[in-house]
Each structure stands twice: as structure tokens, then as C-alpha cells.
CSV table of C-alpha atoms and ligand atoms in Angstrom, one decimal:
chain,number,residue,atom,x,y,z
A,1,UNK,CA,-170.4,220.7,58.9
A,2,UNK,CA,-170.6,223.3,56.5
A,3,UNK,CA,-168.0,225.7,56.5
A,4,UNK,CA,-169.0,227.7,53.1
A,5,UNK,CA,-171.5,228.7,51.0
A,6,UNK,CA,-171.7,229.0,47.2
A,7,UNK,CA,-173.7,232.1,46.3
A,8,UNK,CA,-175.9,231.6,43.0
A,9,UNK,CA,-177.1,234.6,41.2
A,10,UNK,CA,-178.7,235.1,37.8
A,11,UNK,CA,-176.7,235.8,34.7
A,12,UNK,CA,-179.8,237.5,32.5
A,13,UNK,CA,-178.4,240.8,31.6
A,14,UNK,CA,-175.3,240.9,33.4
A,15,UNK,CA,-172.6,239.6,30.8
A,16,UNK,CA,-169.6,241.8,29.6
A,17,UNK,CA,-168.4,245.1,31.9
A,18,UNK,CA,-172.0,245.0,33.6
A,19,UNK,CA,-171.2,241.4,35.1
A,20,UNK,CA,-168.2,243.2,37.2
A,21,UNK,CA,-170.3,246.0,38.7
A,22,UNK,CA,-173.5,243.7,39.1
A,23,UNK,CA,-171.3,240.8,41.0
A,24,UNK,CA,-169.1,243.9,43.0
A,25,UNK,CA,-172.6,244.8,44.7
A,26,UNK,CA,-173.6,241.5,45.4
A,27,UNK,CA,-170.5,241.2,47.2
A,28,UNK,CA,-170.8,244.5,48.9
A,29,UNK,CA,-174.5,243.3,50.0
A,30,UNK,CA,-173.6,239.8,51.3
A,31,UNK,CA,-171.1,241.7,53.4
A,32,UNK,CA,-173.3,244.4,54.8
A,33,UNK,CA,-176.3,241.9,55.4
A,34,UNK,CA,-173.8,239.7,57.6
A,35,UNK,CA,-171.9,242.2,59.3
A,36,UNK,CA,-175.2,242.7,61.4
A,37,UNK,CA,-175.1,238.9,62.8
A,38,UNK,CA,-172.5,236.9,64.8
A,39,UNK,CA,-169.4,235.1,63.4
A,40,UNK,CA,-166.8,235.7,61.0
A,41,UNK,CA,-167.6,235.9,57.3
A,42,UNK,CA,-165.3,236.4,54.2
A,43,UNK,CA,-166.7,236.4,50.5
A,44,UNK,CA,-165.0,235.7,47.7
A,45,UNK,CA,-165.5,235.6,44.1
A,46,UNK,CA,-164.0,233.2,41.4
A,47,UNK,CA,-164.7,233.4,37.8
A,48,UNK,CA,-169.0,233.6,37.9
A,49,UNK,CA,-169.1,232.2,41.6
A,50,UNK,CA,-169.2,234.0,44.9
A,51,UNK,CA,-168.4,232.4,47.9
A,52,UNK,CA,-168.8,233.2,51.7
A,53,UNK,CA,-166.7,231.2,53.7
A,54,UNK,CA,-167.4,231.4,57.8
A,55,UNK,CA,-164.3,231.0,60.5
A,56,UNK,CA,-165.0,229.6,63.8
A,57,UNK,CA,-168.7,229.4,65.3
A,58,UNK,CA,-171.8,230.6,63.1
A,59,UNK,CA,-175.5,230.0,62.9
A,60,UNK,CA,-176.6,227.9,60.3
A,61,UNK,CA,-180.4,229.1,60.3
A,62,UNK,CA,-178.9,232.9,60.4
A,63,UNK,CA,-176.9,232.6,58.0
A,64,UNK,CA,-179.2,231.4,55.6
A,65,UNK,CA,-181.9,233.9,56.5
A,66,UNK,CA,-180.0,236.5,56.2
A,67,UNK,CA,-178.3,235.9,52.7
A,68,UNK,CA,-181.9,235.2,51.8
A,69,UNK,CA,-182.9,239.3,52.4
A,70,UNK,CA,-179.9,239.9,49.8
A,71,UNK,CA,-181.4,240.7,46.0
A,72,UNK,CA,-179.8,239.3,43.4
A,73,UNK,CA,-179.1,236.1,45.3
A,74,UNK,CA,-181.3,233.1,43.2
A,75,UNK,CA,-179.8,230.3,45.6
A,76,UNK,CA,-177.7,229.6,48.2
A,77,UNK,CA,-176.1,226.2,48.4
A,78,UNK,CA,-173.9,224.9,51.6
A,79,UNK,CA,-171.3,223.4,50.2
A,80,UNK,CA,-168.0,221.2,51.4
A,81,UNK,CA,-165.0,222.8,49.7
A,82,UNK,CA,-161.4,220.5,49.3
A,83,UNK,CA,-158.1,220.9,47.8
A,84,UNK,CA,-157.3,218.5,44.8
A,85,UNK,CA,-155.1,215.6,45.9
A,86,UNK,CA,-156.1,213.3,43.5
A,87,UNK,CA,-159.1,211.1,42.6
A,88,UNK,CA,-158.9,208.6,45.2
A,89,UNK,CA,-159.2,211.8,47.4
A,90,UNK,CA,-161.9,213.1,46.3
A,91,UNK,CA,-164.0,210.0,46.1
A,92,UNK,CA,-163.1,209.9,49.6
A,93,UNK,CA,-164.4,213.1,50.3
A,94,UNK,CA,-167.5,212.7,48.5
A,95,UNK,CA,-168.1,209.6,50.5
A,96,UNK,CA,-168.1,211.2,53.4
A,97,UNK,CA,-170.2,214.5,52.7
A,98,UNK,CA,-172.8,212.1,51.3
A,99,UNK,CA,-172.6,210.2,54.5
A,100,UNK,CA,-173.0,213.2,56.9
A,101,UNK,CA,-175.5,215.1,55.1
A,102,UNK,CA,-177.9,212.1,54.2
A,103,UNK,CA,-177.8,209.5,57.2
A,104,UNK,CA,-180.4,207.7,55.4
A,105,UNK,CA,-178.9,206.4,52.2
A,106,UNK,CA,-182.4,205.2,50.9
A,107,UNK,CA,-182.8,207.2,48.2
A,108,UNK,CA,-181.9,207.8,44.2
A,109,UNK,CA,-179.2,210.4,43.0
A,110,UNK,CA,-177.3,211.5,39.9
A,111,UNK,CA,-173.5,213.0,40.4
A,112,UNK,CA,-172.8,216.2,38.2
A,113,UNK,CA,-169.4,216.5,38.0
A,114,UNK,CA,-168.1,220.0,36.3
A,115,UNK,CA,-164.6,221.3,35.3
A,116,UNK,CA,-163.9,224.8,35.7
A,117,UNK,CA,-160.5,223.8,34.4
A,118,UNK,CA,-160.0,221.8,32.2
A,119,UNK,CA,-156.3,220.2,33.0
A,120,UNK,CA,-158.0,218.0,35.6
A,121,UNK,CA,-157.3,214.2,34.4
A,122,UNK,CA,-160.8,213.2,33.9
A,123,UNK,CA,-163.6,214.3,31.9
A,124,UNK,CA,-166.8,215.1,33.1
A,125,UNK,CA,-168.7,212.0,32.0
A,126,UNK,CA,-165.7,210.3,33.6
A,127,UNK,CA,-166.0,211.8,36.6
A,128,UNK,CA,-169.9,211.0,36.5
A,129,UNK,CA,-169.2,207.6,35.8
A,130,UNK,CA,-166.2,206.6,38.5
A,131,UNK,CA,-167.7,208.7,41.6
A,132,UNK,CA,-171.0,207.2,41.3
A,133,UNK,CA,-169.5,203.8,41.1
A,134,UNK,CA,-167.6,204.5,44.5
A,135,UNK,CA,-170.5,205.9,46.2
A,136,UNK,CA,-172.9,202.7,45.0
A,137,UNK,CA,-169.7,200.1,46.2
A,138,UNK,CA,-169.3,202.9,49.5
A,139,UNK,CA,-173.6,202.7,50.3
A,140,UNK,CA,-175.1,199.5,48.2
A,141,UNK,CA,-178.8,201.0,49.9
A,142,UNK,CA,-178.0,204.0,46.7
A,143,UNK,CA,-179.3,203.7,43.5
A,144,UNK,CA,-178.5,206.0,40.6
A,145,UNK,CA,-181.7,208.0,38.3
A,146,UNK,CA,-180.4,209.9,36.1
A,147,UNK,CA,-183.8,211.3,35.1
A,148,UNK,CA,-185.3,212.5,38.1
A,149,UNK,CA,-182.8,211.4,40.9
A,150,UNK,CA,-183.9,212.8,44.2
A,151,UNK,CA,-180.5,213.9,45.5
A,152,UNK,CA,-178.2,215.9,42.5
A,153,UNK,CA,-174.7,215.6,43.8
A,154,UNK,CA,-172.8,218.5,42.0
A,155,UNK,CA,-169.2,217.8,42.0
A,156,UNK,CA,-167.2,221.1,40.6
A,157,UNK,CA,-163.8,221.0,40.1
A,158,UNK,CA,-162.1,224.5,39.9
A,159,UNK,CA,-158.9,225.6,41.9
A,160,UNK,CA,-160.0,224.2,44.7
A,161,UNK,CA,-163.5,221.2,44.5
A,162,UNK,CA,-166.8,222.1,45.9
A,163,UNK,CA,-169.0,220.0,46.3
A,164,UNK,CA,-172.8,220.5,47.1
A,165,UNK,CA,-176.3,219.0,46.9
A,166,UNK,CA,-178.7,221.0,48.3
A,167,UNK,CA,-179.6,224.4,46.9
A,168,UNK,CA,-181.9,226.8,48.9
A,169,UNK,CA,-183.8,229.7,47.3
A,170,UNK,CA,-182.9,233.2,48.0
A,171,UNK,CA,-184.7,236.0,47.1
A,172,UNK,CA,-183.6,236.9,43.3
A,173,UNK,CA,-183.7,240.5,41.8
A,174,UNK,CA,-180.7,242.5,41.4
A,175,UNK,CA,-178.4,244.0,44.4
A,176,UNK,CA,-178.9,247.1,45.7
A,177,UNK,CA,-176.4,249.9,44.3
A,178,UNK,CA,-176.2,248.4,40.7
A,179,UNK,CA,-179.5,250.7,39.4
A,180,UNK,CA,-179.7,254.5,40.7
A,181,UNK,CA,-181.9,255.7,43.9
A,182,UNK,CA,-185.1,256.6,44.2
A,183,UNK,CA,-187.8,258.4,46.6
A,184,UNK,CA,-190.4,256.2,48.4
A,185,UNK,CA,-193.9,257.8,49.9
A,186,UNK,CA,-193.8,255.6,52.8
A,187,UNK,CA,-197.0,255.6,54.8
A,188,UNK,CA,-197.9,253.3,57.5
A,189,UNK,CA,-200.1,251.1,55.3
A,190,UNK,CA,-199.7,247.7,53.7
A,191,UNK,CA,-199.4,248.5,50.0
A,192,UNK,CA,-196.2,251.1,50.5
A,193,UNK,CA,-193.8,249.2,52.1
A,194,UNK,CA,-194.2,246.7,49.8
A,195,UNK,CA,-194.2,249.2,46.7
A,196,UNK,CA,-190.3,250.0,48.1
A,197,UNK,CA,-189.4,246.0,48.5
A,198,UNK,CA,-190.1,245.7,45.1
A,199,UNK,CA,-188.1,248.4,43.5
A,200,UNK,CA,-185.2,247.8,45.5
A,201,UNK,CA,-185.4,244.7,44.5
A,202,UNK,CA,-184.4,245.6,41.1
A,203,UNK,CA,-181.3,246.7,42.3
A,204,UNK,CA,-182.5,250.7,43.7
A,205,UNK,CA,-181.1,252.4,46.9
A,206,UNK,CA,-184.1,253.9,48.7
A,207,UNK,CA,-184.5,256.8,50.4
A,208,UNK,CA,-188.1,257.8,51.6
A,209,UNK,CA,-190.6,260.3,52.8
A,210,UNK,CA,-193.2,260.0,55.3
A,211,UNK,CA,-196.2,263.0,55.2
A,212,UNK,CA,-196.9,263.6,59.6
A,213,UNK,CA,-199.5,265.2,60.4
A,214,UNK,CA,-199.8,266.0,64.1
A,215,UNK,CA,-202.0,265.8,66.3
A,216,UNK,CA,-204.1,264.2,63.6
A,217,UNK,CA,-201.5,261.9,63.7
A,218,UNK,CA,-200.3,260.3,66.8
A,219,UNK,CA,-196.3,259.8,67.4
A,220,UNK,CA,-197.1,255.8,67.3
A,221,UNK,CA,-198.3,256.5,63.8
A,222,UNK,CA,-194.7,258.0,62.7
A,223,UNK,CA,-193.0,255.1,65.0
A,224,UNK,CA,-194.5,252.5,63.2
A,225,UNK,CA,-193.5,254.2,59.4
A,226,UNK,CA,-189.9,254.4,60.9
A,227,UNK,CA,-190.5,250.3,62.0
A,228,UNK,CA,-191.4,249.9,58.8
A,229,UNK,CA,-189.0,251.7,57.0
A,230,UNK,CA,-186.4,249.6,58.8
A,231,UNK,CA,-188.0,246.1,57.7
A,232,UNK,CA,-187.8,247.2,54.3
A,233,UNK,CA,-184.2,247.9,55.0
A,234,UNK,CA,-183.7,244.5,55.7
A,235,UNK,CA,-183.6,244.0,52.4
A,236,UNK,CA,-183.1,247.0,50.9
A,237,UNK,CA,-180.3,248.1,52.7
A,238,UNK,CA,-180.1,251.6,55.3
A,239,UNK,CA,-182.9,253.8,54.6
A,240,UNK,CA,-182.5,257.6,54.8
A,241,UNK,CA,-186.6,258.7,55.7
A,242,UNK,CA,-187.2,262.4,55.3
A,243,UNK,CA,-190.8,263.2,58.0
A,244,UNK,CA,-192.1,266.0,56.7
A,245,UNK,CA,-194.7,268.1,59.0
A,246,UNK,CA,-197.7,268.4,56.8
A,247,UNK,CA,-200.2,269.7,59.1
A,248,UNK,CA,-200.4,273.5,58.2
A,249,UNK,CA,-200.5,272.4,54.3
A,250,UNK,CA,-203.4,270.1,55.4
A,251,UNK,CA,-205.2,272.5,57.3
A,252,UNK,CA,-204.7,275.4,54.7
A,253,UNK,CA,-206.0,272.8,51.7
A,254,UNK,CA,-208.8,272.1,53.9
A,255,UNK,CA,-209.8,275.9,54.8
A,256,UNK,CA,-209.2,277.3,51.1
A,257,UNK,CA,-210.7,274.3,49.0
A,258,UNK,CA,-213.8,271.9,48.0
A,259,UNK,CA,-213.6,269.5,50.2
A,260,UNK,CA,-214.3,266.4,47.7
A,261,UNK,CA,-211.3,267.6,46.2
A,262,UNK,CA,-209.1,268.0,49.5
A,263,UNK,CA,-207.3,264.1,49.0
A,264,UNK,CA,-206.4,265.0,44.9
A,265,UNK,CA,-205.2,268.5,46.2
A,266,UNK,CA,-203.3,267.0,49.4
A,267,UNK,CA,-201.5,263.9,47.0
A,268,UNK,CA,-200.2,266.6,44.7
A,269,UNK,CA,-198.8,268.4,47.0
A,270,UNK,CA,-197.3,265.1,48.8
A,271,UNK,CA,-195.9,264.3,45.5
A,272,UNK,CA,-194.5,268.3,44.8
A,273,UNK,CA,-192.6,267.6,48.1
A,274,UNK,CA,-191.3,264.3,47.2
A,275,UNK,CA,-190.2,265.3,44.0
A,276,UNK,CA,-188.2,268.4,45.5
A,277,UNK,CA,-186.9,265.7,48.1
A,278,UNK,CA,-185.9,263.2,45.5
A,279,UNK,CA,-183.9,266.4,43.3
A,280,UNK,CA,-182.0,267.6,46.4
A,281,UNK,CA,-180.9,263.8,46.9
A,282,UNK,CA,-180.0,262.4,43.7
A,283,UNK,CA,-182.8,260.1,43.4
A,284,UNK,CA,-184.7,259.9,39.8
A,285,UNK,CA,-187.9,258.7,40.7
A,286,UNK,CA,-190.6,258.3,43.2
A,287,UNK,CA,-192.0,255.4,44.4
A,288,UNK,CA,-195.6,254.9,45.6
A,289,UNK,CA,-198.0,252.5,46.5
A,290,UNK,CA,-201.3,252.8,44.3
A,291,UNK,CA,-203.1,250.2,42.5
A,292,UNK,CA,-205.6,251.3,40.1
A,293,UNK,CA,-209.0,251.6,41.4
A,294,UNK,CA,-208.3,250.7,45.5
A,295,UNK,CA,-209.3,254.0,46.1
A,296,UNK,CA,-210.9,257.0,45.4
A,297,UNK,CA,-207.5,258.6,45.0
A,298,UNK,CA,-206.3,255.9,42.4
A,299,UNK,CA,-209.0,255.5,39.9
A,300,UNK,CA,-207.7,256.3,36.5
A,301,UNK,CA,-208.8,259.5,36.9
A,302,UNK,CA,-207.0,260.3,40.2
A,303,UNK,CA,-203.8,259.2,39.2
A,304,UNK,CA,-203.8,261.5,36.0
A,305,UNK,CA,-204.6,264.1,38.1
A,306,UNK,CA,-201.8,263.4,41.3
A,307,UNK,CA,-199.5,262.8,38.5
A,308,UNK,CA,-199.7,266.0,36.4
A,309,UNK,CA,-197.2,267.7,38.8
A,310,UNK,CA,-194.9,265.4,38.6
A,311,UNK,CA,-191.9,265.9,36.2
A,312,UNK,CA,-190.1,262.7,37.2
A,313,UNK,CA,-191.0,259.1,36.9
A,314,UNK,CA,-193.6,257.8,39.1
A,315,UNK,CA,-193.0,254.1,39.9
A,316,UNK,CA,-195.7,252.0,40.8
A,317,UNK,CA,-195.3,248.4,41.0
A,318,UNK,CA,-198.4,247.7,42.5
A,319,UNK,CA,-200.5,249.3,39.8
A,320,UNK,CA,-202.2,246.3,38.9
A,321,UNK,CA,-201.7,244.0,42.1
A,322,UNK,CA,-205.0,243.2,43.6
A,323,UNK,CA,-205.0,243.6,47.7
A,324,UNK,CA,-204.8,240.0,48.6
A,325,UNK,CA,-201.4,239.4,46.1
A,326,UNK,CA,-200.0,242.7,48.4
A,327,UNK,CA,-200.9,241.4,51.4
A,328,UNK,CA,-199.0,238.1,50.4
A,329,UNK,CA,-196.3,240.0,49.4
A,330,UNK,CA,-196.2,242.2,52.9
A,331,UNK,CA,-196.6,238.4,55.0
A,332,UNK,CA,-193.9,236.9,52.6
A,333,UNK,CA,-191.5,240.0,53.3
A,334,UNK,CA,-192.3,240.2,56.9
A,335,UNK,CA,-194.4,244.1,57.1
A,336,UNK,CA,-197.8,242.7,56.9
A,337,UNK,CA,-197.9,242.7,61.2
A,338,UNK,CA,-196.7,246.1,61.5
A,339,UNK,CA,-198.6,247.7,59.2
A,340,UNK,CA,-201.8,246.2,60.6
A,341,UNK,CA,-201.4,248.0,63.4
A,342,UNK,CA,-204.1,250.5,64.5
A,343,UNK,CA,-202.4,253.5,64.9
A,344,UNK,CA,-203.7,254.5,61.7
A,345,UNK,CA,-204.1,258.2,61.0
A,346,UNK,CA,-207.1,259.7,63.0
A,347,UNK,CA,-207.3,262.7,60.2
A,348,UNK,CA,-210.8,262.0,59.8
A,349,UNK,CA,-211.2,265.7,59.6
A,350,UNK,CA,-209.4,265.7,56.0
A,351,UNK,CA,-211.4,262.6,54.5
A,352,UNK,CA,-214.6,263.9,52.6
A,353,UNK,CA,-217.6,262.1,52.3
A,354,UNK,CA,-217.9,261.8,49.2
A,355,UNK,CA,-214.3,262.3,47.6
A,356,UNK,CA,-214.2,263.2,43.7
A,357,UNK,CA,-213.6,260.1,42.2
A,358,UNK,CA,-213.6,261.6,38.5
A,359,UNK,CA,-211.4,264.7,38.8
A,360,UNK,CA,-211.1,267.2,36.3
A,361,UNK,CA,-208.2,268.8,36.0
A,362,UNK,CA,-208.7,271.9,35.3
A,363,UNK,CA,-211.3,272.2,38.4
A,364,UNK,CA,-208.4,271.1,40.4
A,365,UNK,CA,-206.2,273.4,39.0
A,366,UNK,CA,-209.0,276.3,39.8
A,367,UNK,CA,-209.2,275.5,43.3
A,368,UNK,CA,-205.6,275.2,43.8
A,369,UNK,CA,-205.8,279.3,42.5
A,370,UNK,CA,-207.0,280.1,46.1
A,371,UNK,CA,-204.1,278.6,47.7
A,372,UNK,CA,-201.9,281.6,46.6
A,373,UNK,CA,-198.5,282.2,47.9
A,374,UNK,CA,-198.9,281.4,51.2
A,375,UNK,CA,-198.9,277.9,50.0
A,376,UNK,CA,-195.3,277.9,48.9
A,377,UNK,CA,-194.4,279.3,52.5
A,378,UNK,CA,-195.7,276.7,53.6
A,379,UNK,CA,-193.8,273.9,51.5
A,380,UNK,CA,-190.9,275.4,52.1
A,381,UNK,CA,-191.6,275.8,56.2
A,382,UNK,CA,-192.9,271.8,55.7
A,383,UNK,CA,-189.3,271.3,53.7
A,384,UNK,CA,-186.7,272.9,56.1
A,385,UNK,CA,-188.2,271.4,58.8
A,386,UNK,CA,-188.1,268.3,58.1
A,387,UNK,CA,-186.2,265.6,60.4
A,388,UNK,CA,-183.9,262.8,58.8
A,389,UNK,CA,-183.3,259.8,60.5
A,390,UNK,CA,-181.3,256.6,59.1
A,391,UNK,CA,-183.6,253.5,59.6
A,392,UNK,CA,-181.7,250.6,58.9
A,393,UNK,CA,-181.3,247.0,61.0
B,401,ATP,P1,-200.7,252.5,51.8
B,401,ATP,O1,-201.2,251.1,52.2
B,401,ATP,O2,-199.3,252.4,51.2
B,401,ATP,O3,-200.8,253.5,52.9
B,401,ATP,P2,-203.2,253.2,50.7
B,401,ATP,O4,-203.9,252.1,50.1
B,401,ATP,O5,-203.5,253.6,52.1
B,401,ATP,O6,-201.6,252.9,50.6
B,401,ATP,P3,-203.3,256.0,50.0
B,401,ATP,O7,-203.5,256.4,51.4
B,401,ATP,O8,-204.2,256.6,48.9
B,401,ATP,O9,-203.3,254.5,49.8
B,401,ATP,O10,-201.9,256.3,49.5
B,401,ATP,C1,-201.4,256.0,48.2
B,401,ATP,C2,-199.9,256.1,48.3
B,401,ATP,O11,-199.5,257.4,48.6
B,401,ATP,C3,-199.2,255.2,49.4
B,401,ATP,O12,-199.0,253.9,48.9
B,401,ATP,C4,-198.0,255.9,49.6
B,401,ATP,O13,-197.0,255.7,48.7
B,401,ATP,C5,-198.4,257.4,49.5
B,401,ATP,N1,-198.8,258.0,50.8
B,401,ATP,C6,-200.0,258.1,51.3
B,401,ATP,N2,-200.0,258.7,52.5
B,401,ATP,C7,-198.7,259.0,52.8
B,401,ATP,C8,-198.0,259.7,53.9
B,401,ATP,N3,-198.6,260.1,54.9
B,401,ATP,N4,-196.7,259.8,53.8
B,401,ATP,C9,-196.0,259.3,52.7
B,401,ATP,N5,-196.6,258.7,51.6
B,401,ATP,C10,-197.9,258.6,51.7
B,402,MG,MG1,-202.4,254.9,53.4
């Protein structure tokens, strides 16, 4: 029965000019999302609402799951719009939405009527008062709570009336476009998939970089970051990922230092290469997946010393997430099956023993001395061979 939807979005932060650009995006980002199902969609927007009305034959179900991968939506409520003929009309009308959306009419409800203009007859409290009345003479089973009623019929009267009851969560945050872009280090692993959900979902484009290493990794191991890439794009909207061969800068690490120290030595490189990655593309940060202490890599120690060559912002939302709240995350947002998958790296040869977990800079920086020149070669062999592909759904 529903022919439109009323998009809800926060307002925190987005009065004055940035209102504009924040509710342009969202508009841009309903319209992308639903391009990729079937049916006709138009949205609209009217003085702090956005609307997406559907022509002809939709999915329901789709619909909603789909608007409910766009940040920046807070809730989506399926709503019955009219024109305004009048009272008697509209009563009418609010009689009958209440009669095909609830069969059962056992239950409690409170009407919240709202002008958006206010040359409409009645006042608010009016409005309250009179279409409640007609409802209770319209279904005598009704009863009115106005403290905690369990239907709220919202009844807002603009150029046109909507009128809705039910609202249904979307996924908040901040559309995609409205804050910059940054450089995700996308592995096949739980924690950074879900490292990019969450900084898109503050409104960042992503584009991302996957380290490949083969043979030592297998070509299901680089299928599965590109499956993930485009789950995260889901939500986040197309992903341009960068696979950079890493296997000669592996192997030359590996022949020219310590080998406790070859993962610290490795990461800084990964993160030199993301960082050139992220200039050459406009982005203005990278994005990674550590949590302090998982790892050998990210003690305190290990991040200070991966981090030292980096001259942009690293963002880490997961810094202080404990696994089990990332694997909820990675469930909740739909990555957690893929990145189970086994096809996990088989470099065994690059994992030491015993990896440093207390590195010292300046020890790191002394092994790095035997990497010489031929190191840069190899970056920029690694960088101009790199393969792009769009991953988006
Ligand atoms: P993840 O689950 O994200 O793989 P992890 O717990 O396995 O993380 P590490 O392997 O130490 O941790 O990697 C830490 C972070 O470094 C990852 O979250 C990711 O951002 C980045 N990273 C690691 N390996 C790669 C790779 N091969 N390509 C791109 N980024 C990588
Ligand atoms: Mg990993």
C-alpha cells in the first residue's frame, strides 16, 4: 500500500550552508543505492525532509534493505502521502491507512499532528484532538495513551499530508561524499573490512589497497579481498582497490633482515605504499584495522614503530574494540562469512617465531640500512605494477 517513503536523517552538525551539501549527498546516495534494484524511484526533498516516492511495481523488503546500507539515514518511515481537500478528507484518509496497516484495532495510540505550514485551519492540538475522535467513533476496539501509546500516528501537514506510523531504523552516520576520501589497507581478515564500514560511515569515499603476495598467496586469497571490498561497497559506495604485488619486497625484507623484525619492517613498507597511493589519489588518510594489543604487530610498541613513516593520518577505529565487538560488527554488516574463509595467506615463510613485540626504533631503522636502494626499485616496480579494479555492487 505504500507508495513513498519519508527519509529521516540526523540534524547534529548539519544546520546552516552544511545542511545543503550534507542533504545533496544523501540524495545522491539514496539514488545510487536504488539504481541497483528493480522499480522506479524518484527522491525528493522539502524543507528538512527527503522523500522517495516509487512508480509502478517495487519490493517492499528491497527497498527497505537497501535504504538501510545508506549512511546518514537514522530512519525510514513508509508513509501514505494525500493532497489537502479539507478535514473531512483527511480524517477519511487517516481512517483508512489505520485500517489497512493495523487489521487488528486492539491496541492504544496517540495522533501527532504537525504543521509545516501554518495557514492550515486547525492547530496542532486541534488536529490531535478531532482525528483521534474520528478514529475512536471510526474503530470503538481503539483507545487513546497519550503517555506510552503503542501505535504514534504522525499526522504532518505540509504542501501535500503525510501520514505515517511506523518508523524503521536505518543505519545512521553521515553520507558518503560529504567528508573527503581516504586509503583503506584492506586484507582478507575480519577486523579490516570493518575498519572501512566505519569510516565511511562518517561520510568518507574509500578507496583501498590490498598487499598480494603470490604464490604465498593464492588467487582465492585476492578474490575474496575483492568480495570483500565490494560488501563494504554496499554501503560505502564503488570502491577503487589498488593490488599491489608485494612478493619481491617480502622476499628481499626477509633475505636482508632479522627476522623477528620482518612483520614491523614489512607494515612500514605496506603503509610507505599506501601512503604514496593515498597522495597520487587525493585521499588524506589511511585506514587500517589494528586494535591495540591483538597482535604482535599492534602492541603499543608496534604501532609507534609502523607509524613513524607515516606523514598522514592513520585512522583506526578499531583501536580499542575488542575481537568479539568486531566480529559483531562484521555479522551486523554482512563480511563476517567471507572473511572466515580459509584462504588465508599461506606466507608462513614471513611469520617469525618469535616476532619483536617491543620494537625499538632505532634497531629498526638499522636494519632497514641493509635494504639500500634496491628497495626503492622495488616499491616503485610494486607501485607501477599495480592493477585497479572498481569493486562495487
Ligand atoms: P585483518 O583482520 O584486518 O586482516 P589482522 O588482525 O589480521 O587484521 P594484521 O594482519 O596485523 O591484523 O594487519 C593489521 C592491518 O594491516 C589490517 O587490519 C589491514 O588494515 C592491514 N593489512 C594487513 N595485511 C594487509 C594486506 N595484505 N593488504 C592490505 N592491508 C593489510
Ligand atoms: Mg590480517
Amino acid at each position: 500500500m505504500y507508495k513513498a517513503f519519508l527519509i529521516k536523517y540526523g540534524e547534529i552538525g548539519i544546520k546552516g550552508k552544511n545542511r545543503y551539501m550534507f542533504e545533496d549527498a544523501l540524495i545522491r546516495q539514496i539514488e545510487y543505492a536504488l539504481r541497483r534494484i528493480e522499480g522506479s524511484y524518484t527522491v525528493t526533498k522539502e524543507s528538512g525532509r527527503i522523500y522517495v516516492d516509487t512508480e509502478g511495481e517495487y519490493d517492499y523488503d528491497e527497498v527497505i534493505h537497501t535504504l538501510q546500507h545508506v549512511f546518514g539515514i537514522v530512519g525510514i518511515a513508509p508513509m501514505v502521502q494525500i493532497e489537502d481537500e479539507g478535514f473531512d478528507s483527511l480524517a477519511k484518509e487517516l481512517i483508512a491507512y489505520v485500517d489497512a496497516v493495523y487489521p487488528d484495532k486492539n491496541f492504544t495510540f496517540k495522533v501527532h499532528a504537525r504543521r509545516g505550514r501554518k495557514n492550515y485551519p486547525m492547530d496542532s492540538m486541534e488536529l490531535n484532538k478531532e482525528l483521534g475522535s474520528r478514529l475512536l467513533e471510526a474503530f470503538p476496539e481503539l483507545k487513546v495513551d497519550v503517555h506510552s501509546p503503542k501505535v504514534n500516528l504522525y499526522v504532518e501537514i505540509r504542501q501535500r499530508i503525510n501520514l505515517f506510523s511506523e518508523v524503521i531504523p536505518g543505519c545512521g552516520g553521515m553520507p558518503v561524499g560529504t567528508n573527503g576520501k581516504a586509503m583503506l589497507l584492506l586484507s582478507g581478515g575480519i577486523d579490516s573490512p570493518v575498519a572501512g564500514y566505519m569510516i565511511a560511515k562518517r561520510g568518507v569515499v574509500l578507496e583501498a589497497v590490498y598487499f598480494h603476495a603470490p604464490p604465498y598467496t593464492s588467487e582465492r586469497a585476492k578474490q575474496k579481498v575483492m568480495d570483500l571490498a565490494k560488501q563494504v561497497a554496499s554501503y560505502a559506495g564503488p570502491i577503487r582497490l589498488h593490488i599491489v604485488n608485494f612478493t619481491d619486497i617480502q622476499l628481499y625484507i626477509h633475505e636482508k633482515c632479522p627476522h623477528e623484525e620482518l612483520t614491523i619492517i614489512m607494515r612500514r613498507y605496506m603503509m610507505k605504499i599506501a601512503q604514496t597511493l593515498a597522495e597520487e589519489n587525493g585521499a588524506l588518510g589511511l585506514i587500517t584495522g589494528e586494535s591495540i594489543g591483538q597482535v604482535a604487530s599492534q602492541t603499543i610498541h608496534s604501532l609507534y614503530a609502523t607509524n613513524e613513516v607515516c606523514t598522514m593520518p592513520v585512522f583506526r577505529p578499531l583501536i580499542g574494540f575488542d575481537k568479539q565487538d568486531i566480529v559483531d560488527i562484521a555479522l551486523k554488516i554482512g563480511t563476517y562469512e567471507t572473511s572466515i574463509l580459509p584462504y588465508e595467506d599461506c606466507c608462513t615463510i614471513f611469520v617469525a617465531k618469535h616476532p619483536v613485540t617491543k620494537p625499538n626504533l632505532k634497531i629498526i631503522r638499522h636494519s632497514e640500512e641493509n635494504l639500500s636502494e634496491k628497495i626503492e626499485e622495488l616499491v616503485k616496480t610494486a607501485l607501477d605494477t599495480k592493477e585497479t579494479i572498481m569493486c562495487e555492487v
